Coordinates of C-alpha atoms in Angstrom, one line a residue:
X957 CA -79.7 -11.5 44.5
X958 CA -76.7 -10.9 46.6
X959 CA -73.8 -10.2 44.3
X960 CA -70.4 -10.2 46.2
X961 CA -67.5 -9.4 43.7
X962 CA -64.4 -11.0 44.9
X963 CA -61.4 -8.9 44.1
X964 CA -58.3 -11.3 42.4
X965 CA -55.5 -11.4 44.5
X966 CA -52.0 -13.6 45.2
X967 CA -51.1 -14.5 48.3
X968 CA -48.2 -16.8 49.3
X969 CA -48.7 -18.8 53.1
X970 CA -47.2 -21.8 54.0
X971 CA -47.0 -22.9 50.2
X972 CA -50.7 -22.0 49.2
X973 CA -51.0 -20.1 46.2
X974 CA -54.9 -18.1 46.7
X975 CA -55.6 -16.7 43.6
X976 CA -59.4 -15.4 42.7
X977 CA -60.6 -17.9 45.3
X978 CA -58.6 -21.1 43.9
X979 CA -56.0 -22.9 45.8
X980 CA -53.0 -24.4 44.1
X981 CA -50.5 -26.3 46.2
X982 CA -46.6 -25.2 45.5
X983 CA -43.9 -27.6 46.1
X984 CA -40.8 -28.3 44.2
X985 CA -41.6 -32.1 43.7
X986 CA -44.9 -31.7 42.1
X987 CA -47.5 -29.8 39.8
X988 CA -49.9 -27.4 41.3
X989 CA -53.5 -29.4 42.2
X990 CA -56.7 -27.3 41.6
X991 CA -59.3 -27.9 44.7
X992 CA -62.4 -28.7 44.4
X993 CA -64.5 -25.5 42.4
X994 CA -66.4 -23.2 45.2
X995 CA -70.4 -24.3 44.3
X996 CA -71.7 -20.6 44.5
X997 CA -73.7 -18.5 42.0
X998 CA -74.2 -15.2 41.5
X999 CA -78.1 -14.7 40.2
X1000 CA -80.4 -11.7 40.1
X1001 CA -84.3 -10.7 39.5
X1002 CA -85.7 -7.7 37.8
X1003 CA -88.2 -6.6 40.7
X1004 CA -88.3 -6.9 44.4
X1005 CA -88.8 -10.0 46.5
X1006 CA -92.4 -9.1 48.3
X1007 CA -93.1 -12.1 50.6
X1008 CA -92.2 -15.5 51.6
X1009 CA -95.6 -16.8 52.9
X1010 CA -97.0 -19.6 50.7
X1011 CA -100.6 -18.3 51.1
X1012 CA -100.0 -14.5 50.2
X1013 CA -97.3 -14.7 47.2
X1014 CA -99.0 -13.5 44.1
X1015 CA -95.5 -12.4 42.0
X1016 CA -92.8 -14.2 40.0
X1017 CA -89.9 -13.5 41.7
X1018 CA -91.6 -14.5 45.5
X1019 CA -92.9 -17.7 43.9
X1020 CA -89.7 -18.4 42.4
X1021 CA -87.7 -18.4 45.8
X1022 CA -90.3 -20.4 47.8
X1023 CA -89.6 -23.0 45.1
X1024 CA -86.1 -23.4 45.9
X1025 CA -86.4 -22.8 50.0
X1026 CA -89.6 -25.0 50.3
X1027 CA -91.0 -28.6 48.6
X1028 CA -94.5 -29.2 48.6
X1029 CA -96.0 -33.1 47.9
X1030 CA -94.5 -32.8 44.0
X1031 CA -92.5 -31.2 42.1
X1032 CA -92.7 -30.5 38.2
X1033 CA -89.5 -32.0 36.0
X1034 CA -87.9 -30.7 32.9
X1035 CA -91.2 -32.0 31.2
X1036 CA -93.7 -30.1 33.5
X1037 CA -94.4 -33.5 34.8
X1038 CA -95.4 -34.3 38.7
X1039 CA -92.6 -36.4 40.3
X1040 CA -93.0 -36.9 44.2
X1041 CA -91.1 -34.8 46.3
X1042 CA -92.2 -34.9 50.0
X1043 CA -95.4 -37.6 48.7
X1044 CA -94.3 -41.0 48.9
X1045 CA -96.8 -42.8 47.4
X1046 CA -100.3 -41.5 45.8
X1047 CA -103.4 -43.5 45.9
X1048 CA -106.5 -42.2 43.8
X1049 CA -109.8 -43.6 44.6
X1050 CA -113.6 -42.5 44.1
X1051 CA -113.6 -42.4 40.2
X1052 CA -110.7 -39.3 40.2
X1053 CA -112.3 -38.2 43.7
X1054 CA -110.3 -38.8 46.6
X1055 CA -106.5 -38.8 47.0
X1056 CA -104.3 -40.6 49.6
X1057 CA -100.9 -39.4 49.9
X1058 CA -98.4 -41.2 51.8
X1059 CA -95.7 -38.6 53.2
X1060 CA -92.0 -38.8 53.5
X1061 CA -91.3 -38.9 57.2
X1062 CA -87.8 -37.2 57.3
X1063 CA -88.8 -34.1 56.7
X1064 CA -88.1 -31.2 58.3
X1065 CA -88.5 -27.3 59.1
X1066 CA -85.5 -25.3 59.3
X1067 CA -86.6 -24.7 62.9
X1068 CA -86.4 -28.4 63.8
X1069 CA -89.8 -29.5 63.9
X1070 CA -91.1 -32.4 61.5
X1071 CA -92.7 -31.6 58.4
X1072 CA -96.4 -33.6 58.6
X1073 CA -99.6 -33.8 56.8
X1074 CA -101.1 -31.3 59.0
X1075 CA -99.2 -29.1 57.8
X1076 CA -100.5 -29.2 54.9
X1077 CA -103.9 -28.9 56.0
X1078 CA -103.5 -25.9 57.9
X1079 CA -101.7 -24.1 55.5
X1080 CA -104.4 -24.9 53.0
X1081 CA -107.3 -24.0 55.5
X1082 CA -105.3 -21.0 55.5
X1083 CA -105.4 -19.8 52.1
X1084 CA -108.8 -20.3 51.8
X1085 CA -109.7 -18.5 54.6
X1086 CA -111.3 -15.1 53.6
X1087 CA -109.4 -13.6 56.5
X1088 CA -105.8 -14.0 54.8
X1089 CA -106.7 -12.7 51.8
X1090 CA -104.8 -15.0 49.3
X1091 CA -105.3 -14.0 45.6
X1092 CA -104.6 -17.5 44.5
X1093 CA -107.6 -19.4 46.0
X1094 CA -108.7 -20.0 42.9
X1095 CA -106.2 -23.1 42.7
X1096 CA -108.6 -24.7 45.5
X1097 CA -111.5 -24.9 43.4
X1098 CA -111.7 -28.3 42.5
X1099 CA -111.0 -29.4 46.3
X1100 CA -114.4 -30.1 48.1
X1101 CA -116.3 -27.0 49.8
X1102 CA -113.6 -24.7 48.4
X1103 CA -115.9 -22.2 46.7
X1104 CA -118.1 -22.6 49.4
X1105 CA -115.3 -21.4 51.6
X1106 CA -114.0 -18.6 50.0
X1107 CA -117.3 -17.3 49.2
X1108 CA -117.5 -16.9 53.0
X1109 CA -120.3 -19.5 53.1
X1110 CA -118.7 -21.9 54.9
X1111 CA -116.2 -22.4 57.9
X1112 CA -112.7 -23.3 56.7
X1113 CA -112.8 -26.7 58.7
X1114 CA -114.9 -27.9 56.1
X1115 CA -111.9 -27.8 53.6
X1116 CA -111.6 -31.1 51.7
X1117 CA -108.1 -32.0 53.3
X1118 CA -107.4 -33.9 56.1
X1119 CA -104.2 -35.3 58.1
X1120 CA -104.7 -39.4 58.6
X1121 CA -102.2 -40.1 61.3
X1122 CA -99.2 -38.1 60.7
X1123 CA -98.0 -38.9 57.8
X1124 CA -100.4 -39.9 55.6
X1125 CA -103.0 -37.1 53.5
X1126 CA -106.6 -37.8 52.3
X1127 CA -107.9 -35.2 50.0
X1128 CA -111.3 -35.2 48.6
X1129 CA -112.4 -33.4 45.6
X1130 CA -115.6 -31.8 44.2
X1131 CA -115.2 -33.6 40.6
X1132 CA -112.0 -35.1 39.2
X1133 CA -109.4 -33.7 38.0
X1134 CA -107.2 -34.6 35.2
X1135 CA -104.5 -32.4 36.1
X1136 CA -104.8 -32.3 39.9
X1137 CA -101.3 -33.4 40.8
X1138 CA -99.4 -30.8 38.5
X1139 CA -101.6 -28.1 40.5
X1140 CA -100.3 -29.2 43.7
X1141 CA -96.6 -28.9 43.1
X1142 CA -97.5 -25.2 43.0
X1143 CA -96.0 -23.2 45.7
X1144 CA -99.6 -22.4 47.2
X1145 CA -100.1 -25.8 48.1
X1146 CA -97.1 -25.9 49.8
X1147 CA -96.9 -26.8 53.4
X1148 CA -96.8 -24.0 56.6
X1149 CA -95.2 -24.7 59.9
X1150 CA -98.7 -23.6 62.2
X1151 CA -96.0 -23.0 65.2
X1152 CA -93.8 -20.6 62.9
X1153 CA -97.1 -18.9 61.7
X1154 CA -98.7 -18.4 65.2
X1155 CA -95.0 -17.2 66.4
X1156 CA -94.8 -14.3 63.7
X1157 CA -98.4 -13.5 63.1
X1158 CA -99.0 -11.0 60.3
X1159 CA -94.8 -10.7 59.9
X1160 CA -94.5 -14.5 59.2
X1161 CA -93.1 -14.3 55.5
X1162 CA -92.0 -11.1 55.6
X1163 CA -88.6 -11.4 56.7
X1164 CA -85.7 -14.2 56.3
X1165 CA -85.7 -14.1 60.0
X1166 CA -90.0 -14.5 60.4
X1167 CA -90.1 -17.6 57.9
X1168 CA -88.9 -20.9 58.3
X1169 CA -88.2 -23.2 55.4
X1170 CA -88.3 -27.1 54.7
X1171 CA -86.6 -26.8 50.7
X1172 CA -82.8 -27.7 49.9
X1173 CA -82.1 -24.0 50.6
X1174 CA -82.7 -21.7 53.4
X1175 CA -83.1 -17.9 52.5
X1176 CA -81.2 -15.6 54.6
X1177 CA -80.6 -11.7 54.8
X1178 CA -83.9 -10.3 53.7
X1179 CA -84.9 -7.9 55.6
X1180 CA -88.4 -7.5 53.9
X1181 CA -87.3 -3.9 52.1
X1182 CA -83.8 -4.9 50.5
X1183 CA -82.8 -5.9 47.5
X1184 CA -80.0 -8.4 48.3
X1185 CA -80.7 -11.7 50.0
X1186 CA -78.8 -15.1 49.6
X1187 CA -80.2 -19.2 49.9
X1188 CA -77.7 -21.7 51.4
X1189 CA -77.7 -25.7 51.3
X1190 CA -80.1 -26.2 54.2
X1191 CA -78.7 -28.7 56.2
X1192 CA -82.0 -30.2 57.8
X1193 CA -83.2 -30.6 54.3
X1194 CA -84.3 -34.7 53.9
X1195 CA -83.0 -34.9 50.6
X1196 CA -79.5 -32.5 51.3
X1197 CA -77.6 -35.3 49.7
X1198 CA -78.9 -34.3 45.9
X1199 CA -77.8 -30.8 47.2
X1200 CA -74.4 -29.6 45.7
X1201 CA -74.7 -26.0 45.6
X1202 CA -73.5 -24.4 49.0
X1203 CA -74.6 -20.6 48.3
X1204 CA -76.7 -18.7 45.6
X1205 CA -76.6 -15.0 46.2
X1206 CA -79.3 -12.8 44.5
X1207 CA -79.4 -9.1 44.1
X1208 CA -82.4 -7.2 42.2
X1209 CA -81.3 -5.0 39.1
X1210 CA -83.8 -3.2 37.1
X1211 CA -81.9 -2.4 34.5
X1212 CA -80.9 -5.0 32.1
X1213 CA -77.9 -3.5 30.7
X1214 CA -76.4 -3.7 34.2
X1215 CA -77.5 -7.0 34.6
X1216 CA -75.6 -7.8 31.3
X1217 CA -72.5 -5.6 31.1
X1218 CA -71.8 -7.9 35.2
X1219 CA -72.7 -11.0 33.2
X1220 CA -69.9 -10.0 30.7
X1221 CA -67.5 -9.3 33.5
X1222 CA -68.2 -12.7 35.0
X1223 CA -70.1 -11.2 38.4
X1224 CA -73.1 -12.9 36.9
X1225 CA -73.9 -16.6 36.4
X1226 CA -76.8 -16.2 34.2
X1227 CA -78.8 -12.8 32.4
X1228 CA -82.2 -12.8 30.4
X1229 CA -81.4 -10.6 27.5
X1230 CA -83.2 -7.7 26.3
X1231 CA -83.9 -5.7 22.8
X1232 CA -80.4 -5.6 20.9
X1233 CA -78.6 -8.2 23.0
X1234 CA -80.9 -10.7 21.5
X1235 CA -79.8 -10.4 17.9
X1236 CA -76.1 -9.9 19.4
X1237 CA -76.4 -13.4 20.8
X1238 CA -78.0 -14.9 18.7
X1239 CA -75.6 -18.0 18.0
X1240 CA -73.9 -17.7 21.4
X1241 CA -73.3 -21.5 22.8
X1242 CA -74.3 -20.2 26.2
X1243 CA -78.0 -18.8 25.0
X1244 CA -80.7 -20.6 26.0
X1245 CA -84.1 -20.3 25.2
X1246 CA -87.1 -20.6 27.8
X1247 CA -90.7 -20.6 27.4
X1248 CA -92.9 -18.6 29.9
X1249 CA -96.1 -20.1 29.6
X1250 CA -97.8 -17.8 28.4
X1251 CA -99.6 -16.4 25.1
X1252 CA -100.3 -12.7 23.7
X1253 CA -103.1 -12.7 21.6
X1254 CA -106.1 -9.9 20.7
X1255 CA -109.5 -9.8 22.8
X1256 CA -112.4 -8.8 21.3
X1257 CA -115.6 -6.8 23.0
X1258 CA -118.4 -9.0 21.3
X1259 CA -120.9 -6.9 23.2
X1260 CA -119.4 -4.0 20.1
X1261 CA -121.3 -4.4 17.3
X1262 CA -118.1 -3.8 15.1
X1263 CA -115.9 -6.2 16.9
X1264 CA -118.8 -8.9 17.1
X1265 CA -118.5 -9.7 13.6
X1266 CA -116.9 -12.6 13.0
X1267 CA -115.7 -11.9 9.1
X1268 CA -113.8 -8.3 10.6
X1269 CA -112.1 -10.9 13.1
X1270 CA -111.1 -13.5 10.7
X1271 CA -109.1 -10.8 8.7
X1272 CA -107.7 -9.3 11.4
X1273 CA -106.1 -12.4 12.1
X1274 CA -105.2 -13.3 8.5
X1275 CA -103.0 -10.1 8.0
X1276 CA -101.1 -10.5 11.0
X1277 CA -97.2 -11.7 10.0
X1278 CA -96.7 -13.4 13.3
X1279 CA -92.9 -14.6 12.5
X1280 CA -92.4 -11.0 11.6
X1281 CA -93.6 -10.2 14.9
X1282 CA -91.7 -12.5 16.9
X1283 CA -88.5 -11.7 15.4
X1284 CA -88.7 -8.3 14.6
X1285 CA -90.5 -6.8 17.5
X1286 CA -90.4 -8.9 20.2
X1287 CA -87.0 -10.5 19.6
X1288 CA -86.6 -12.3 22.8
X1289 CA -87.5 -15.8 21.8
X1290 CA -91.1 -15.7 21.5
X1291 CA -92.5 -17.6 18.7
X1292 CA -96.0 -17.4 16.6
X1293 CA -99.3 -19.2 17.6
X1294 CA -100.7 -21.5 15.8
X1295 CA -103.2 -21.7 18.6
X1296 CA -104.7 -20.5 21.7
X1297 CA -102.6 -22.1 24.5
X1298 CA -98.5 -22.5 23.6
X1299 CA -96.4 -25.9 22.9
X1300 CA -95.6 -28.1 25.8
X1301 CA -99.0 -28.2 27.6
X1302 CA -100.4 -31.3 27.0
X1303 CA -99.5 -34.2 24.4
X1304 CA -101.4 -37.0 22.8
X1305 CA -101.7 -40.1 25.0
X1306 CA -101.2 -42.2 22.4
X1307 CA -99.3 -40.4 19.5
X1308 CA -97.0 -37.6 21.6
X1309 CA -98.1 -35.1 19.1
X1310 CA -98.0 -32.1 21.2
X1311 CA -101.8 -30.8 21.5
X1312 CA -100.6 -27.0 19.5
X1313 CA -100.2 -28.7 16.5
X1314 CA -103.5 -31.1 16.7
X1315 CA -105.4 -27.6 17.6
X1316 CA -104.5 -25.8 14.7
X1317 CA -107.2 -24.9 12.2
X1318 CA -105.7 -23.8 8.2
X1319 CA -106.6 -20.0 7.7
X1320 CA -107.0 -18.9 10.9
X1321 CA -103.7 -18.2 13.1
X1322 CA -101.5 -17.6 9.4
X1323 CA -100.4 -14.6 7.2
X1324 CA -103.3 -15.0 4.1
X1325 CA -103.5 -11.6 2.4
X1326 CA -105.7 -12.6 -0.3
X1327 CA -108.3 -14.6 2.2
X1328 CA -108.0 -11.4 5.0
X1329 CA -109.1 -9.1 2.0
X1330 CA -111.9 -10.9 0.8
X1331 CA -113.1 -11.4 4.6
X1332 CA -112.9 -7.8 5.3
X1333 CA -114.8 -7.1 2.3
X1334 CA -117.4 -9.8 3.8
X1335 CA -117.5 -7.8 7.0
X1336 CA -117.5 -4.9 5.2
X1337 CA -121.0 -5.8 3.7
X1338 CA -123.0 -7.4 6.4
X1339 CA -122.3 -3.9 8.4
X1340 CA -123.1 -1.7 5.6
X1341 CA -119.7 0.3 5.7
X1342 CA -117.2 1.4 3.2
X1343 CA -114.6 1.8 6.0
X1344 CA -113.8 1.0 9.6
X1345 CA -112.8 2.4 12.2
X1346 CA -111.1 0.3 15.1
X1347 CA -109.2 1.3 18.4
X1348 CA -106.8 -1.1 20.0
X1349 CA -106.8 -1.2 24.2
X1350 CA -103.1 -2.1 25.5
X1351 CA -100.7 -1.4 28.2
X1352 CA -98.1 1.8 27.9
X1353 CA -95.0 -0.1 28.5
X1354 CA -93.1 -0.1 25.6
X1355 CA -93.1 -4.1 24.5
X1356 CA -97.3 -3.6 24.2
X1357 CA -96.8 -0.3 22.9
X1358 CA -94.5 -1.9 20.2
X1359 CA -96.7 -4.4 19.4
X1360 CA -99.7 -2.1 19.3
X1361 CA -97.9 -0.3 16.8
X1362 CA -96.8 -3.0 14.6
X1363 CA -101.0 -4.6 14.9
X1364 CA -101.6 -1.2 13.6
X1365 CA -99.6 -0.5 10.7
X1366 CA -100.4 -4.2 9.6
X1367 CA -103.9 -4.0 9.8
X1368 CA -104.0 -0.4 7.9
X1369 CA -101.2 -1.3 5.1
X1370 CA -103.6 -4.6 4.6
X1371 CA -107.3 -3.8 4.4
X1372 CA -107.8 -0.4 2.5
X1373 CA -110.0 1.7 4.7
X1374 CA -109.6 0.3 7.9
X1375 CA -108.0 2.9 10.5
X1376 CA -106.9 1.8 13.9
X1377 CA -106.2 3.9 16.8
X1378 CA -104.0 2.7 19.6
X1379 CA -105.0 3.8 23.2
X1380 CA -102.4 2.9 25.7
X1381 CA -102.7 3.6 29.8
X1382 CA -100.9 1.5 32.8
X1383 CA -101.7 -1.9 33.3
X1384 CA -104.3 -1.3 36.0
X1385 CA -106.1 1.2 34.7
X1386 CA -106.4 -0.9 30.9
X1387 CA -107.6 -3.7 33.3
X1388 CA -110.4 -1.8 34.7
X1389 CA -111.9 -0.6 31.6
X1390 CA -111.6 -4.3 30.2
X1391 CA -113.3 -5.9 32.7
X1392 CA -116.1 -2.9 32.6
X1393 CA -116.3 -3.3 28.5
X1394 CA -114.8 -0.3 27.7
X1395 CA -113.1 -1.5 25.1
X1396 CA -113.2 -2.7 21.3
X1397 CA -110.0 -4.5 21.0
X1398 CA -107.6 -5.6 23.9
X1399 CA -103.8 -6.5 23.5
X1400 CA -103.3 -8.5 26.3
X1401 CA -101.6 -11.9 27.0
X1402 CA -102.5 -15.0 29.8
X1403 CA -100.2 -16.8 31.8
X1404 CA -100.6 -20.3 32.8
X1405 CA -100.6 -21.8 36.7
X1406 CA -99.2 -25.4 35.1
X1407 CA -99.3 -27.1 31.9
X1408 CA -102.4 -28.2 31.0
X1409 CA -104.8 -26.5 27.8
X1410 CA -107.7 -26.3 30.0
X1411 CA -105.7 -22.9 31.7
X1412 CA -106.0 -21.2 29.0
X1413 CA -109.4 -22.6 27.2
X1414 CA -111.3 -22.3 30.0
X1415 CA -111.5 -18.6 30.3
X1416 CA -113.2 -18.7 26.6
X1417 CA -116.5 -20.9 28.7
X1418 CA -119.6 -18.4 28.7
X1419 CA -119.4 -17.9 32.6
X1420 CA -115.7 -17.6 33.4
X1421 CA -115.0 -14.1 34.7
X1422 CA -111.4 -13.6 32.7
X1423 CA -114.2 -14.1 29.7
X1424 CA -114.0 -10.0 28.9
X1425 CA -114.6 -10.7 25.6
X1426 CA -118.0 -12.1 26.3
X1427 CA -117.6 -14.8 23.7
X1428 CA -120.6 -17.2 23.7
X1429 CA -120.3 -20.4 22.1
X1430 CA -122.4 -23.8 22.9
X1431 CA -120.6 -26.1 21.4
X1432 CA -117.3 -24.8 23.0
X1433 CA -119.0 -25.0 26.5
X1434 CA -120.0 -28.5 25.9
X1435 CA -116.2 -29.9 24.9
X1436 CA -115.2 -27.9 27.8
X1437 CA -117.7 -29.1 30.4
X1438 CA -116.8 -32.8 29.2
X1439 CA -113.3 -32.5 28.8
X1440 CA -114.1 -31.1 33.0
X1441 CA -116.3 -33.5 34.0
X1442 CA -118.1 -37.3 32.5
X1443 CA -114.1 -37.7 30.3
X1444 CA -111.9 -35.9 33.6
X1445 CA -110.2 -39.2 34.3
X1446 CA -110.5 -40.8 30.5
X1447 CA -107.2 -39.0 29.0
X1448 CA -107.6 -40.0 25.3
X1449 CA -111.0 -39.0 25.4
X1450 CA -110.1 -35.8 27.2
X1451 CA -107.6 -34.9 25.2
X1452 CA -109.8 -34.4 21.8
X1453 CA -112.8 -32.7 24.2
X1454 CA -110.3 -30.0 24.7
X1455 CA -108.7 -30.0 20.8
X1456 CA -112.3 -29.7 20.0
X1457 CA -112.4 -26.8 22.3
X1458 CA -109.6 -25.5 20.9
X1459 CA -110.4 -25.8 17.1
X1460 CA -114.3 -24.0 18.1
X1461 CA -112.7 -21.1 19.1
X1462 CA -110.0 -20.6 16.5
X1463 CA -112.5 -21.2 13.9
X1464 CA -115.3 -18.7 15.8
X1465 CA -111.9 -16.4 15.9
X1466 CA -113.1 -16.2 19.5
X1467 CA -109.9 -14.3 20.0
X1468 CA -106.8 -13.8 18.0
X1469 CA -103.6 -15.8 19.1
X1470 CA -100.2 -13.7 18.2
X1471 CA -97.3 -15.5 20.3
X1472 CA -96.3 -17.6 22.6
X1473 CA -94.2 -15.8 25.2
X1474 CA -90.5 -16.9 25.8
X1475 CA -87.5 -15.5 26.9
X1476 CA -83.2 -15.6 26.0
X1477 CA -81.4 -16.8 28.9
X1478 CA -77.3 -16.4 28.3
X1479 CA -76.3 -19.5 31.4
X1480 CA -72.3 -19.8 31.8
X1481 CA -71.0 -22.9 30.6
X1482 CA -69.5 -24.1 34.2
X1483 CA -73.7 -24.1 35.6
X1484 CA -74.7 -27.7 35.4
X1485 CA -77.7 -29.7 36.6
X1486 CA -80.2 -26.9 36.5
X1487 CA -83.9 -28.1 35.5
X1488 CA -85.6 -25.9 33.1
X1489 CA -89.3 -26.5 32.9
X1490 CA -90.2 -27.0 29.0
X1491 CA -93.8 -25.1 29.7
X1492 CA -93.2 -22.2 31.9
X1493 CA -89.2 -21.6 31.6
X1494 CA -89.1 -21.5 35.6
X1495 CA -85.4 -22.9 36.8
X1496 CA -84.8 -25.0 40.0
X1497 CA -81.3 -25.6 41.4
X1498 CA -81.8 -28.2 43.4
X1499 CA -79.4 -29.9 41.8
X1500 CA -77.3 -27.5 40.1
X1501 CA -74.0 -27.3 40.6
X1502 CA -70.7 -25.5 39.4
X1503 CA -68.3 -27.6 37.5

């Protein structure tokens, strides 16, 4: 983010008092009048902005800014809930099948062109083309002839999408969807201006000055390699009236004790808290607390005859104190599972009970020495062995080196005879042997593309590829193929094909659930009207504004 530190000063001309930015007007008959408060923040991100091409951004921080200088057809409120944005009105047909979107028509791109359904269908025949080499075209699976398409079997013209007129959008899909309309207020399935594109060629997103935008902000002064840009109001935007916030300016900062010691000095709006300043903050008024959407848990290789067994990975999970290692190892927020999946991704139609709680099964996500013991002696006997010997796969940055180490020294202080060794390498290279099978057991974590349990359970089915584990189960792939397909568009009966799902696995201990990931956010007091998304923590200023 661009951070510009204003240096205080005084200054006395024609009876205007300037201090720090803040006009006070001097006269002898009356009391100095504060003007209105500037609506700028100061903001920042850990890692570099890398693109601003809808079809090609695969990173938090890229998706992050396309959500404030573009709007797709929905957006997701503070509930993770689809509310139009540039649809107007949504008409589903065809059993869950086809969709009909009617389009706002006073939209427009920051080069002056109207925003229209075909844009929409040409930056989607985009993305699936093999040619751009999107990493996200997995989102287009549900959308007829999109694996078809991406397989390279098919021409992109035969992409389920279509422009009816110019403002009006038919999609058609393979099978219904439940959650189809949280998936679209994704930044892939944002919208590209074809005459911006063809203008820029392979440079379109790569600079402020080779994009063009159609979101309340525009994003200016990236040059594609520094680490300062800023977004300001757009003034073409159709909604610009919601729009108070004239400027946000972002700088990157790796280092999170900078980022905090210029949040301190007030040169920062907000900062996401690391190690010791979580306990420091700990009841500060400003601290809030987001959820990333995301869960750690333990993989195991089922093809190893060790980690197959389903006793070993019941008291593995038993002796795990999950509070202890939320608060005292993590200690950013993150809380203990209960489940696989984390709170806030679905809830019951008719009840509201949120679907984490409904999932849980009693003894196997909870500290239960006495149970863990007596299942490792199980295990113990069916693979005629007086001790074990187990190695743990993870990451070498120090938070999955951490917990490595606490997994470890739980495991051995808990089940006499066990010994775990950890083997930690970069992120790539632990990937590689994963998805090969090299491994016994993974510490890994998955994060969610929108709230819905189905992103994380469906990677447990027998033929998903993120399946590393190999976990086999047919009762889980049948409440998974219904909860898909015959109950898609029934959502009671949907909802307990999935919680069925959900209780298989923990009960199988198809894997082992450890936390769900979240994050401390200290936010100045003056920043109001900021949505925070309950499921994935992202923040969107639309409407923010400084008071």
């Amino acid at each position: 983010m661009s951070l510009f530190t204003h240096k205080k000063s005084l200054l006395l001309i024609g009876g205007i008092i300037i201090i720090g930015g803040i006009a006070f007007t001097v006269n002898a008959q009356s009391k100095p009048t504060k003007t209105a408060v500037a609506q700028r923040l100061n903001l920042y991100e850990a890692t570099a902005l890398t693109t601003l091409d809808v079809s090609k951004s695969t990173d938090g921080v890229s998706n992050a800014q396309l959500s404030q200088v573009n709007e797709g057809l929905y957006r997701l409120d503070k509930n993770s809930q689809p509310v139009n944005a540039l649809a107007k009105k949504t008409t589903i047909t065809n059993g869950g099948k086809t969709y009909l979107i009617d389009l706002h028509k006073n939209g427009h791109w920051s080069n002056g062109q109207a925003v229209t359904a075909h844009d929409f269908v040409y930056a989607w025949k985009r993305t699936v083309n093999p040619k751009t080499k999107s990493e996200f075209t997995y989102r287009f699976t549900n959308i007829k002839n999109a694996n078809a398409i991406i397989a390279g079997k098919k021409a992109p013209s035969t992409l389920g999408v279509q422009a009816i007129g110019k403002y009006q959008l038919k999609i058609t899909l393979s099978k219904p969807a439940a959650y189809f309309k949280k998936s679209l207020a994704s930044t892939i399935f944002y919208p590209l201006n074809q005459t911006a594109v063809k203008k820029y060629g392979n440079k379109y997103g790569t600079s402020a000055k080779t994009t063009v935008f159609n979101g309340p902000f525009v994003l200016t002064g990236w040059t594609g390699t520094n680490d300062h840009w800023t977004l300001k109001k757009n003034p073409r935007y159709r909604d610009k009236k919601v729009v108070k916030l004239n400027q946000i300016n972002y700088q990157v900062l790796k280092s999170g004790t900078t980022a905090y010691n210029l949040y301190q000095a007030n040169k920062l709006d907000m900062v996401t808290l690391t190690g010791e300043q979580n306990i420091q903050n700990q009841h500060n008024q400003d601290l809030k607390t987001l959820s990333a959407g995301r869960v750690g848990f333990i993989q195991y290789n089922q093809k190893d005859k060790v980690a197959a067994n389903q006793a070993l990975r019941t008291a593995i999970s038993l002796a795990i104190n999950r509070q202890q290692l939320a608060i005292k190892v993590l200690e950013n927020g993150s809380i203990a599972a209960k489940s696989f999946g984390v709170h806030d991704m679905l809830k019951q139609p008719k009840t509201g009970t949120d679907f984490i709680d409904d999932a849980t099964v009693k003894n196997t996500a909870t500290t239960n020495l006495p149970l863990a013991k007596k299942d490792y002696q199980t295990a113990l006997k069916q693979l005629k062995q007086s001790h074990l010997e187990l190695t743990i796969t993870c990451g070498d940055d120090d938070t999955s080196h951490q917990v490595a180490e606490f997994l470890q020294g739980q495991l051995t202080s808990h089940l006499a005879g066990l010994k775990v060794t950890i083997k930690a390498m970069p992120f790539t290279a632990m990937l590689g042997k994963v998805s090969h099978g090299e491994f016994q057991l993974n510490l890994t974590s998955w994060g969610m593309d929108f709230a819905d349990p189905s992103q994380a359970l469906t990677i447990l089915t027998s033929k998903s590829n993120s399946n590393m584990g190999h976990y086999q189960s047919k009762p889980y792939d049948q409440a998974m193929a219904a909860a898909e397909g015959t109950d898609a568009m029934t959502p009671t009966t949907r909802y307990q094909d999935l919680v069925k799902a959900a209780k298989t696995a923990m009960t199988d201990q198809a894997v082992t659930p450890l936390y769900e990931g979240r994050s401390h956010v200290l936010v100045k007091s003056r920043v109001k009207g900021v949505v925070y998304n309950k499921f994935s923590g992202d923040m969107n200023f639309r409407t923010a504004y400084v008071k």
